[in-house]
Structures are given as C-alpha cells and as structure tokens.
Amino acid sequence: MAYRWTNDLSREDATPERAFLNRRQIMAAAAAAAGLGAIGGPRGARAATGELDPNEWDEITTYNNYYEFGTGKSDPAQYADALTTSPWSVTIDGLVDRPGEYSFDDIMSKMTTEERIYRFRCVEAWSMVIPWNGFELADLLDMVGVKSSAKYVAFETALRPDEMRGVSFPVLDWPYVEGLRLDEAMHPLTIIATGIYGRDIPNQNGAPLRLVVPWKYGFKSIKSIVRISLVEDQPPTSWNKANAREYGFYSNVNPEVDHPRWSQATERPIGGGIFAGRKETLMFNGYGDDVAALYEGMDLNKYY
Amino acid sequence: MSLVDSINRTTRRIPPWTLYIVGVIPAAWYFYLGVVGRLGVDPVKELEHSYGELALQLLIAGLCVTPLRRFTGIALIRFRRQIGLLAFFYVFCHLLVWLFLDVQILGQIWADILKRPYITIGMAGFVCLIPLAVTSNNFSVRKLGRRWRTLHKLTYLAVLLGAIHFVLLAKGFQLEPLLYLGAILVLLGLRIRLPRRAQPA
Ligand code: HEM
C-alpha cells in the first residue's frame, strides 16, 4: 500500500536544478575570505534544531559506494554509465505464488510510486538525507504472493563483468547479495527506489531499482536488483560473508554497538563543509518509533 | 657523461631547503580547496586521505634513498632529512585533521586511540616519528654520534606501522594498501642484506 508512511523531513527549497555553486559553498567561500571558521551553512544550523533538508543532487550522485564499479567514492559516478539498465527484469522466485521474470516496465505499471525523504547512514559513519522516489517492497511482494512458509527475502545485484569494472577484483564475493527478515521487508518504511528528486535513479545509485531500508546501514540497501527470492532460512549477505565480526545480518543503525574498527556513536553529515563536524547518530537512524518493535526482546549486541 | 652523473650533477645544484617550500605547498593547497568547498562533498575525509597518503609516500621515498644509491648510484642523501621531516609534517597534519576536523569529541578521541587497532597503530607510528623529527638537525647528529644512527632505525618501524594502519582501515579486500605494504617490505628486505654485503671480503 502506498502512502502508509508520511515524510518527517522536509524537501524545503532543495531542487535538483539548483545552481552549481550552492549556498553552502558560497557561504564557505565568504567565510574563508573573511578568515572565519566554524561555518556549516544552513544545513548545519538546521541540524541543531532537528530539521534536515535533503542533500544536493550532486552530493547524492557523486559520492557513494558501489564496489562493482570500484572502491573509490567517485568511481560509481565515473564508471556506472557502462551498465545497461534497459531492458531490465527481476526474477522473483522461491516461496511465492506467482514466480517469474518480471520486466521493469511491468513492475512499474503495477506500482504506485511516492516520494520518501529518508536519512541515509553509511556504516563508514557518514550520512545524507535523500529524497527517494519509489514504492513499498510490500506492494511488490503482495503482487507475487508470498507463501506462508517464507521467512526471509534474499536479494541479488546484477553481475556483469563486461560492464562492471570493479568485479574483476575480488573485493567481495560477487554477485552482491543481501537479505531481510520478512517482517522487515514488509515494513512500510522499506521501499524499492526507482528515482531521486523525481528523476530516474542514476546508475551509480543503483538503477533501475534498488532497496532502501532507512534504519539499517547503507550497505543493506542493495542496488540494481536482478533477483528477489522468498526463502525459509536466513540468506547469506555479502559483507557478512566477507567479515562476519564486523557486519551482521541485521546491521541496524545503532550508536551503542561500534563497528570493531570504528565508533558508530557519531556521523559526518555530508555537505556541511570542512568545519561542520559530526553529529550524534540516532538509534535505528531516527526510525525507532517505527521499527523498534520488530526487534523487541532481541539482544542487539548479539544480533548486530 | 652517464645519466646517473647528470642526475647527480643537477640535484647537487638544488639547495635542500627548497624541498621544504615545495613540500608544504600541497598541504596548504588541499586545505584551501577544502575551505572553499572544492574538495568534493566530504572534504574532511578527503583531506585526511590526502595527507595520510602523502605521508606514507614520503616515508617510502625516504626509504628509497639508500637502495637508490646502492643500486643505481643516484645520490639523494642530501635531501633525506627534508624528506623525513616533510613526512613527519604530513603525518602531523593528518593527525590534526583527525583531531580537529573529523572526530572533535575528546571522549571519542581517547576511546578511538585505545580501542581501534588501526588508530592505535597509526598513533604508534606517529609517536615513533617524534624523536626522529626532533633529532633531525646537525646539532643532534653531532651530539648523539653513533646513537643517532641507531635511533633513526625507528623509521623502519614507523613506516611499517603506517602501512599496516592503512591495510587495517580498508573495507573488504583492497589492493592499494597491500601494494604499499609490499613495497615497504621489499625496501626493508633490501636492508637486511646490507650489512653482510658491506663487509670487506
Ligand atoms: C605513520 C603514521 C601514519 C601514516 C603513514 C598514515 C597513513 C594513512 C593512509 C595512507 C591512510 C589512507 C588514505 C587513503 O585512504 O587514501 C590513512 C587514513 C587514516 N588515518 Fe592515518 N596515518 C598515520 C597515522 C595516523 C594517526 C596518528 C591517526 C589518528 C590518530 C590516523 C588516522 C587516520 C584515519 C582516521 C584515516 C581514515 C580512515 C577512513 O578512511 O575512515 N592516522 N592514514
């Protein structure tokens, strides 16, 4: 069902068409000229009052991880063009009533897309606010009919060595795979994103369709999905396979459970400029009211 | 005149102190770019990376001086102090960025130094470099005599710690830090054989 959740972050005046030199840069330049420090710009100021507006289109689309195109933050923007996203289809199989290969257009014709402005928290301790467009994963799962024996949902990213220059090196065990518990997958906050700022989602951000689970670390939100399988047992996930001690199956944003190599208590909001500093990371990335019940009675230190 | 001779002849004309000036320019330039918003969307991380990488490259450059003379005859020993001090300068800048622009929170700074192996190891590398930087002057060389050379063997440890620090902080299996570590191991390996070779037959 679309519209089960209402945005709590505002779009404000942020538009994709905003001028190249945004207001923060202008302010930072002015501050530099005046020899001032500690200027975070308007976002920094808003962050203090708890109100956030989305990051710029350029920030969202030029700085991210998509290791299939390289491990540098600008590699995806530079190399993801090579990915053919049309035609595209998603195989939905496993414990469903209507398994099959669903074309992207077919899916889109049946889904209602809406805007969801979500906080995005990377496991590397940086964060953004992103105005996604997409539909609830629950709607897609309802479309294919989930059998009652299904307990988990497994996802798989495309693996195309000819188009993805990063997969020639085994940074991870390709293809990238992820998974959710069924109740997490059916949660109204969990969406399949197909756009940002009302435009088609760019390749580097996971075109043509990707998962977004805003209360979990970014790597859970798997990109460029080619397969969704409903399964009975907890499916393997890429980062967990690479390093189980550092990346759990759940990977909920949790300021109290540190990554073994760095603290998760704080984060660097992207776009605040060089002097903006960190802010405190929120439990479940600020979505505790919506999702804490999913984990009631679970030891989150154990199920990290 | 051989190529090596001409290189040596040219470099002999460069006063070593000019390296300080050239060497500090990138630090100032990157910082400037960061302040005016031209270091990308995550300028703090970018600055941290640039300084860290330059520090490691300079430390490696310092390690190259002796083998370079030994195997090619190119003599850059006059510049080794400048290279070393610049490396220290970049590690220091790297640390300052981490302290004042990245983490900022005192409690977290301590926790990170004690609890995070990659920070602990980086910090150990930095600490090793302090006595080396302090004694990188003619007065100390004279004063310490033979002990100066022994003390400055700490460089090997510092570089190794710096490289391990880099390897530890990479997510997944990444090539770049391993290449740095490999290069350092080769450069250190060359030295293990030096004393034997140097003995008169
Ligand atoms: C011998 C001393 C050191 C050397 C050679 C060194 C070198 C490096 C290098 C090469 C990188 C990776 C840059 C990149 O990703 O391109 C790095 C990253 C980093 N270093 Fe150091 N470093 C040293 C000491 C320190 C110290 C003392 C600290 C702080 C206490 C520190 C904190 C960091 C941090 C926070 C990062 C970035 C980690 C990330 O990407 O999240 N380093 N360093």
XYZ file of C-alpha atoms and ligand atoms in Angstrom:
548
model
C 0.000 0.000 0.000
C 1.400 3.352 -0.954
C 1.294 6.280 1.435
C 1.474 4.183 4.572
C 4.146 6.498 5.912
C 4.427 10.284 5.883
C 7.665 12.147 5.366
C 9.026 13.758 8.506
C 11.892 15.523 6.749
C 11.127 18.485 4.559
C 12.021 18.996 0.946
C 12.338 22.725 1.646
C 13.766 24.621 -1.250
C 16.061 21.857 -2.385
C 15.650 21.110 -6.077
C 17.768 19.171 -8.499
C 18.007 22.241 -10.682
C 19.802 24.222 -8.025
C 22.754 26.223 -9.268
C 26.167 24.636 -9.407
C 27.530 26.866 -6.729
C 25.191 26.118 -3.905
C 24.561 28.376 -0.980
C 26.804 26.431 1.366
C 29.739 26.820 -0.942
C 29.046 30.490 -1.276
C 28.945 30.817 2.481
C 32.068 28.736 2.904
C 33.890 30.858 0.372
C 32.700 34.004 2.091
C 33.792 32.617 5.420
C 37.181 31.736 4.014
C 37.563 35.198 2.568
C 36.682 36.700 5.917
C 39.045 34.340 7.678
C 36.276 32.772 9.670
C 35.978 29.173 10.742
C 33.127 27.078 12.025
C 30.615 27.700 9.288
C 28.491 24.722 8.483
C 25.991 26.551 6.345
C 22.243 26.391 6.652
C 22.122 22.621 6.953
C 24.428 22.683 9.937
C 22.175 25.265 11.518
C 19.049 23.226 10.829
C 20.637 20.065 12.106
C 20.791 21.665 15.508
C 17.025 22.054 15.578
C 16.473 18.530 14.310
C 15.119 19.638 10.964
C 17.031 18.464 7.947
C 16.685 19.131 4.300
C 17.897 16.779 1.612
C 21.388 16.751 0.224
C 22.072 18.209 -3.170
C 21.612 16.079 -6.249
C 25.349 16.356 -6.890
C 26.225 15.159 -3.419
C 23.924 12.172 -3.631
C 25.077 11.146 -7.082
C 28.843 11.667 -6.922
C 29.736 10.280 -3.521
C 28.763 6.762 -2.656
C 29.864 3.153 -2.570
C 29.089 0.719 -5.341
C 32.072 -1.599 -5.280
C 31.104 -3.252 -8.555
C 32.433 -0.072 -10.161
C 35.445 0.461 -7.907
C 36.147 1.135 -4.259
C 36.630 4.908 -4.573
C 33.726 7.170 -3.655
C 33.712 8.770 -7.094
C 34.189 5.532 -9.036
C 30.457 4.779 -9.279
C 29.695 8.203 -10.767
C 32.597 7.807 -13.151
C 32.097 4.249 -14.347
C 28.484 3.196 -13.759
C 27.435 4.632 -17.125
C 28.594 1.357 -18.636
C 25.707 -0.513 -17.028
C 22.814 -1.300 -19.359
C 19.654 -0.739 -17.352
C 17.108 -1.051 -20.124
C 15.763 -3.598 -20.743
C 15.780 -4.870 -17.174
C 13.972 -7.625 -15.442
C 13.825 -9.042 -11.969
C 13.462 -12.719 -11.271
C 11.161 -13.244 -8.325
C 11.211 -16.806 -7.127
C 11.232 -19.130 -4.157
C 8.240 -19.329 -1.866
C 5.851 -17.201 -3.925
C 2.568 -17.924 -5.639
C 3.499 -16.339 -8.941
C 7.225 -16.783 -9.552
C 8.684 -15.442 -12.751
C 10.800 -12.932 -14.549
C 9.141 -9.541 -14.215
C 10.213 -6.757 -16.532
C 10.932 -3.379 -15.028
C 8.132 -1.785 -17.062
C 5.708 -4.445 -15.973
C 6.552 -3.830 -12.327
C 6.301 -0.062 -12.677
C 2.902 -0.288 -14.333
C 1.541 -2.004 -11.233
C 3.242 0.031 -8.504
C 2.357 3.425 -7.065
C 5.484 5.496 -6.548
C 5.770 8.252 -3.970
C 8.494 10.422 -2.503
C 10.225 9.301 0.668
C 12.747 11.652 2.244
C 14.965 9.432 4.339
C 18.103 9.753 6.383
C 20.837 7.541 4.941
C 23.573 6.352 7.299
C 26.627 4.605 5.867
C 28.430 2.044 8.019
C 31.543 4.172 7.408
C 29.978 6.869 9.616
C 28.921 9.443 7.034
C 25.326 10.336 6.333
C 22.999 12.104 3.924
C 19.333 12.906 3.560
C 17.944 11.596 0.282
C 14.567 12.261 -1.379
C 13.888 8.874 -2.935
C 11.037 8.034 -5.236
C 9.821 4.513 -5.071
C 7.229 2.047 -3.952
C 6.885 -0.135 -0.912
C 8.572 -3.513 -1.202
C 5.456 -4.915 0.480
C 3.432 -3.968 -2.609
C 5.781 -5.874 -4.886
C 5.737 -8.890 -2.611
C 1.950 -8.776 -2.487
C 1.908 -8.684 -6.264
C 3.688 -12.040 -6.466
C 2.011 -13.520 -3.399
C 4.203 -14.615 -0.518
C 3.670 -18.178 0.717
C 3.177 -18.606 4.442
C 6.326 -20.709 4.752
C 8.544 -17.788 3.645
C 10.539 -16.206 6.465
C 13.212 -14.193 4.697
C 13.768 -12.265 1.485
C 17.046 -12.626 -0.410
C 18.225 -10.065 -2.968
C 20.891 -10.189 -5.641
C 22.625 -7.431 -7.632
C 23.428 -7.775 -11.308
C 26.856 -9.222 -12.040
C 28.157 -8.095 -15.415
C 31.932 -8.289 -15.723
C 31.779 -6.554 -19.114
C 30.006 -3.546 -17.672
C 31.281 -3.504 -14.103
C 34.985 -2.830 -13.977
C 35.191 -3.411 -10.227
C 34.177 -7.078 -10.242
C 37.406 -8.221 -11.857
C 38.963 -7.922 -8.410
C 37.534 -9.981 -5.539
C 36.872 -7.138 -3.107
C 33.748 -9.100 -2.254
C 32.403 -12.470 -3.296
C 30.332 -11.382 -6.318
C 27.462 -11.100 -7.001
C 26.464 -8.811 -4.165
C 23.692 -10.392 -2.115
C 21.579 -9.073 0.722
C 18.666 -10.176 2.820
C 15.896 -9.107 5.160
C 13.601 -10.861 7.553
C 10.107 -10.996 6.044
C 8.641 -8.580 8.600
C 11.438 -6.098 7.857
C 10.759 -6.468 4.159
C 7.029 -5.900 4.617
C 7.535 -2.851 6.836
C 6.048 0.353 5.402
C 9.428 2.118 5.612
C 11.096 -0.432 3.340
C 10.959 0.696 -0.254
C 12.262 -0.136 -3.678
C 13.615 3.146 -5.011
C 13.491 3.977 -8.686
C 14.151 7.697 -8.530
C 15.803 10.570 -6.689
C 14.426 14.099 -6.756
C 11.746 12.909 -9.154
C 14.286 11.857 -11.762
C 15.158 8.308 -12.740
C 17.671 6.949 -10.295
C 21.165 7.301 -11.807
C 23.172 4.163 -12.490
C 25.667 4.926 -9.748
C 22.884 4.934 -7.159
C 21.564 1.550 -8.203
C 19.459 1.908 -11.351
C 16.965 0.893 -12.314
C 15.715 -0.296 -8.960
C 17.244 -0.755 -5.543
C 16.274 -1.462 -1.989
C 16.162 1.305 0.649
C 15.918 0.314 4.315
C 16.465 3.598 6.141
C 17.025 2.230 9.650
C 19.882 -0.012 8.545
C 23.413 0.795 7.414
C 23.561 1.723 3.758
C 25.118 -1.495 2.513
C 21.892 -3.364 3.334
C 20.128 -1.282 0.688
C 21.238 -3.420 -2.252
C 21.433 -1.837 -5.699
C 20.471 -2.802 -9.247
C 18.438 -5.818 -8.188
C 18.043 -8.759 -10.587
C 16.667 -11.379 -8.237
C 14.366 -11.462 -5.241
C 13.855 -14.832 -3.586
C 11.469 -15.664 -0.774
C 13.133 -18.258 1.408
C 12.730 -20.128 4.641
C 16.222 -19.732 6.098
C 18.279 -16.637 6.740
C 20.087 -15.956 3.451
C 23.809 -15.179 3.180
C 24.724 -11.489 2.814
C 27.858 -10.154 1.121
C 29.507 -8.120 3.857
C 28.660 -10.712 6.462
C 30.401 -13.329 4.323
C 33.414 -11.036 3.946
C 33.709 -10.288 7.649
C 31.092 -11.677 9.996
C 32.516 -9.995 13.074
C 32.175 -6.535 11.516
C 28.951 -6.849 9.545
C 25.972 -8.676 10.979
C 22.862 -9.832 9.163
C 20.731 -7.162 10.823
C 23.102 -4.197 10.637
C 20.585 -1.829 12.190
C 21.980 1.644 12.770
C 22.945 1.569 16.433
C 25.139 4.202 18.096
C 25.786 1.875 21.008
C 27.229 -1.001 19.039
C 30.505 0.038 17.475
C 31.997 -1.354 14.351
C 35.052 -3.242 15.659
C 37.318 -0.765 13.890
C 35.499 2.494 14.457
C 32.853 4.129 16.596
C 29.267 4.336 15.391
C 28.275 6.888 18.035
C 28.611 9.847 15.668
C 28.496 10.578 11.958
C 29.719 13.177 9.485
C 26.740 14.669 7.641
C 27.785 15.137 4.034
C 27.528 18.642 2.684
C 28.265 20.659 5.799
C 31.678 21.770 4.619
C 35.071 21.310 6.170
C 34.278 22.787 9.577
C 30.854 21.235 10.114
C 31.941 18.454 12.441
C 29.977 15.417 13.493
C 26.554 14.846 14.889
C 25.241 12.092 17.093
C 23.943 9.016 15.378
C 20.350 8.153 16.254
C 19.156 4.710 17.308
C 17.666 2.973 14.244
C 18.807 6.085 12.385
C 15.932 8.021 13.931
C 13.254 5.490 12.933
C 12.987 3.803 16.327
C 9.316 4.705 16.794
C 8.508 2.871 13.603
C 10.762 -0.155 13.793
C 11.930 -0.828 17.358
C 9.028 -3.227 17.857
C 10.477 -5.514 15.184
C 13.373 -6.285 17.485
C 11.620 -6.477 20.816
C 13.311 -8.930 23.142
C 16.351 -9.307 20.893
C 19.841 -8.626 22.228
C 21.021 -6.037 19.734
C 24.621 -6.508 20.842
C 24.395 -10.080 19.689
C 22.212 -9.506 16.627
C 24.142 -6.526 15.268
C 78.665 11.627 -19.008
C 76.237 8.963 -17.812
C 72.637 9.602 -16.916
C 73.370 8.991 -13.256
C 76.166 11.548 -13.298
C 73.954 14.146 -14.860
C 71.183 13.473 -12.367
C 73.630 13.787 -9.513
C 75.130 16.926 -11.004
C 71.703 18.526 -11.383
C 70.435 17.607 -7.949
C 73.629 18.860 -6.355
C 72.694 22.326 -7.525
C 69.344 22.244 -5.682
C 69.614 23.631 -2.166
C 67.930 21.065 0.142
C 65.842 23.675 1.952
C 63.842 24.352 -1.203
C 62.219 20.958 -0.639
C 60.505 22.323 2.435
C 58.832 25.011 0.395
C 57.776 22.734 -2.424
C 56.727 20.062 0.068
C 54.439 22.253 2.118
C 52.557 23.646 -0.883
C 50.255 20.604 -1.377
C 49.237 20.687 2.284
C 48.274 24.332 2.080
C 46.601 23.903 -1.313
C 44.429 20.978 -0.214
C 43.418 22.831 2.916
C 42.491 25.872 0.867
C 40.429 23.719 -1.518
C 38.667 22.229 1.466
C 37.800 25.588 2.957
C 36.340 26.947 -0.273
C 34.304 23.790 -0.841
C 36.282 22.336 -3.722
C 37.420 19.063 -2.149
C 34.278 17.182 -3.006
C 31.297 16.573 -0.774
C 33.218 15.025 2.124
C 36.182 17.399 2.432
C 37.295 16.231 5.878
C 37.756 12.647 4.738
C 39.412 13.824 1.551
C 41.901 15.951 3.465
C 42.587 13.116 5.879
C 43.227 10.806 2.943
C 45.451 13.203 1.009
C 47.660 13.957 3.989
C 47.828 10.311 5.053
C 48.729 9.139 1.590
C 51.366 11.841 1.104
C 52.848 10.992 4.486
C 53.155 7.350 3.531
C 54.604 8.195 0.128
C 57.195 10.494 1.692
C 58.150 7.864 4.251
C 58.616 5.412 1.390
C 60.630 7.987 -0.554
C 62.892 8.267 2.473
C 63.388 4.505 2.456
C 64.350 4.619 -1.218
C 67.332 6.900 -0.764
C 69.839 4.290 0.361
C 68.892 1.491 -2.068
C 68.785 4.020 -4.884
C 72.378 4.988 -4.279
C 73.408 1.409 -3.761
C 71.841 0.025 -6.910
C 71.952 2.975 -9.281
C 74.450 5.400 -7.851
C 71.917 8.216 -7.701
C 72.813 10.188 -4.591
C 69.883 11.885 -2.884
C 71.219 11.571 0.629
C 71.444 15.365 0.901
C 67.672 15.517 0.771
C 66.880 12.724 3.168
C 66.405 14.964 6.176
C 63.982 17.160 4.259
C 62.055 14.133 3.027
C 61.845 12.739 6.537
C 60.747 15.984 8.127
C 58.132 16.549 5.450
C 56.810 13.043 6.068
C 56.516 13.902 9.733
C 54.799 17.166 8.830
C 52.182 15.310 6.783
C 51.559 12.704 9.461
C 51.121 15.575 11.890
C 48.673 17.376 9.576
C 46.847 14.065 9.107
C 46.557 13.748 12.874
C 45.410 17.363 13.247
C 42.654 16.848 10.682
C 41.528 13.783 12.569
C 41.588 15.596 15.916
C 40.100 18.936 14.993
C 38.026 18.428 11.871
C 36.992 14.786 11.966
C 36.406 13.387 15.448
C 36.484 16.554 17.555
C 34.955 14.895 20.578
C 37.554 14.352 23.297
C 35.904 11.274 24.791
C 35.700 9.613 21.410
C 39.299 10.560 20.589
C 40.589 8.667 23.614
C 38.262 5.750 23.034
C 39.411 5.505 19.417
C 43.106 5.649 20.253
C 42.750 2.895 22.825
C 40.117 0.717 21.202
C 40.612 0.934 17.446
C 43.593 -1.094 16.316
C 44.091 0.976 13.166
C 44.126 4.203 15.144
C 46.329 2.696 17.866
C 48.808 1.550 15.245
C 48.740 4.852 13.355
C 49.291 6.664 16.622
C 52.208 4.373 17.465
C 53.688 5.230 14.072
C 53.314 8.916 14.813
C 54.904 8.551 18.254
C 57.883 6.723 16.705
C 58.395 9.645 14.352
C 58.519 12.293 17.089
C 62.063 11.570 18.378
C 63.224 11.281 14.776
C 61.831 14.680 13.848
C 63.251 16.261 16.998
C 66.744 14.936 16.245
C 66.746 15.744 12.551
C 69.294 18.552 12.859
C 73.077 18.837 12.754
C 73.338 19.521 16.451
C 71.639 16.238 17.362
C 73.657 14.294 14.820
C 76.872 15.549 16.407
C 75.647 15.197 19.945
C 74.263 11.668 19.564
C 77.103 10.292 17.461
C 76.653 6.601 16.740
C 73.469 6.508 18.736
C 71.860 8.790 16.166
C 72.012 6.076 13.527
C 70.575 3.514 15.930
C 67.782 5.865 16.919
C 66.881 6.579 13.326
C 66.348 2.893 12.627
C 62.967 3.654 14.233
C 61.967 4.928 10.792
C 61.592 1.324 9.679
C 59.119 0.616 12.430
C 57.218 3.853 11.820
C 56.784 3.177 8.095
C 55.705 -0.363 8.755
C 53.143 0.805 11.307
C 51.871 3.437 8.874
C 51.356 0.825 6.163
C 49.701 -1.683 8.499
C 47.415 1.134 9.644
C 46.390 1.643 6.009
C 45.827 -2.085 5.434
C 43.660 -2.324 8.547
C 41.348 0.510 7.653
C 40.439 -0.771 4.186
C 36.996 -2.335 3.894
C 36.874 -5.660 2.104
C 39.887 -6.959 0.192
C 41.609 -3.986 -1.433
C 44.770 -3.841 -3.494
C 46.200 -0.367 -2.870
C 47.180 -0.675 0.806
C 48.677 -4.083 0.123
C 50.812 -2.640 -2.675
C 52.154 -0.005 -0.287
C 52.874 -2.618 2.349
C 54.530 -4.834 -0.241
C 56.761 -2.010 -1.476
C 57.809 -1.249 2.084
C 58.583 -4.882 2.843
C 60.778 -5.041 -0.261
C 62.584 -1.832 0.708
C 63.147 -3.109 4.222
C 64.158 -6.512 2.892
C 66.903 -4.927 0.816
C 68.366 -3.564 4.019
C 68.545 -6.877 5.816
C 71.198 -7.949 3.342
C 73.148 -4.730 3.513
C 75.452 -5.361 6.491
C 76.643 -8.689 5.106
C 77.335 -7.223 1.716
C 79.103 -4.270 3.196
C 81.647 -6.421 4.986
C 85.040 -6.409 3.317
C 85.919 -9.747 1.833
C 52.923 6.907 10.440
C 51.796 7.488 10.614
C 50.604 7.431 9.662
C 50.566 7.172 8.320
C 51.723 6.893 7.377
C 49.182 7.207 7.923
C 48.728 6.978 6.640
C 47.421 6.871 6.285
C 46.950 6.491 4.988
C 47.832 6.179 3.796
C 45.600 6.497 5.024
C 44.656 6.121 3.921
C 44.404 7.253 2.992
C 43.528 6.815 1.876
O 42.505 6.177 2.136
O 43.863 7.119 0.745
C 45.203 6.884 6.346
C 43.887 7.021 6.759
C 43.527 7.402 8.026
N 44.364 7.646 9.086
Fe 46.363 7.565 9.068
N 48.402 7.508 9.018
C 49.241 7.652 10.098
C 48.872 7.980 11.384
C 47.591 8.241 11.787
C 47.203 8.732 13.070
C 48.171 9.084 14.185
C 45.844 8.843 13.071
C 44.939 9.311 14.148
C 45.130 9.170 15.402
C 45.368 8.419 11.786
C 44.044 8.362 11.407
C 43.602 8.016 10.163
C 42.221 7.998 9.780
C 41.040 8.341 10.673
C 42.171 7.619 8.439
C 40.959 7.499 7.556
C 40.202 6.290 7.818
C 38.974 6.226 6.976
O 39.068 6.307 5.753
O 37.908 6.114 7.557
N 46.453 8.062 11.017
N 46.329 7.092 7.100
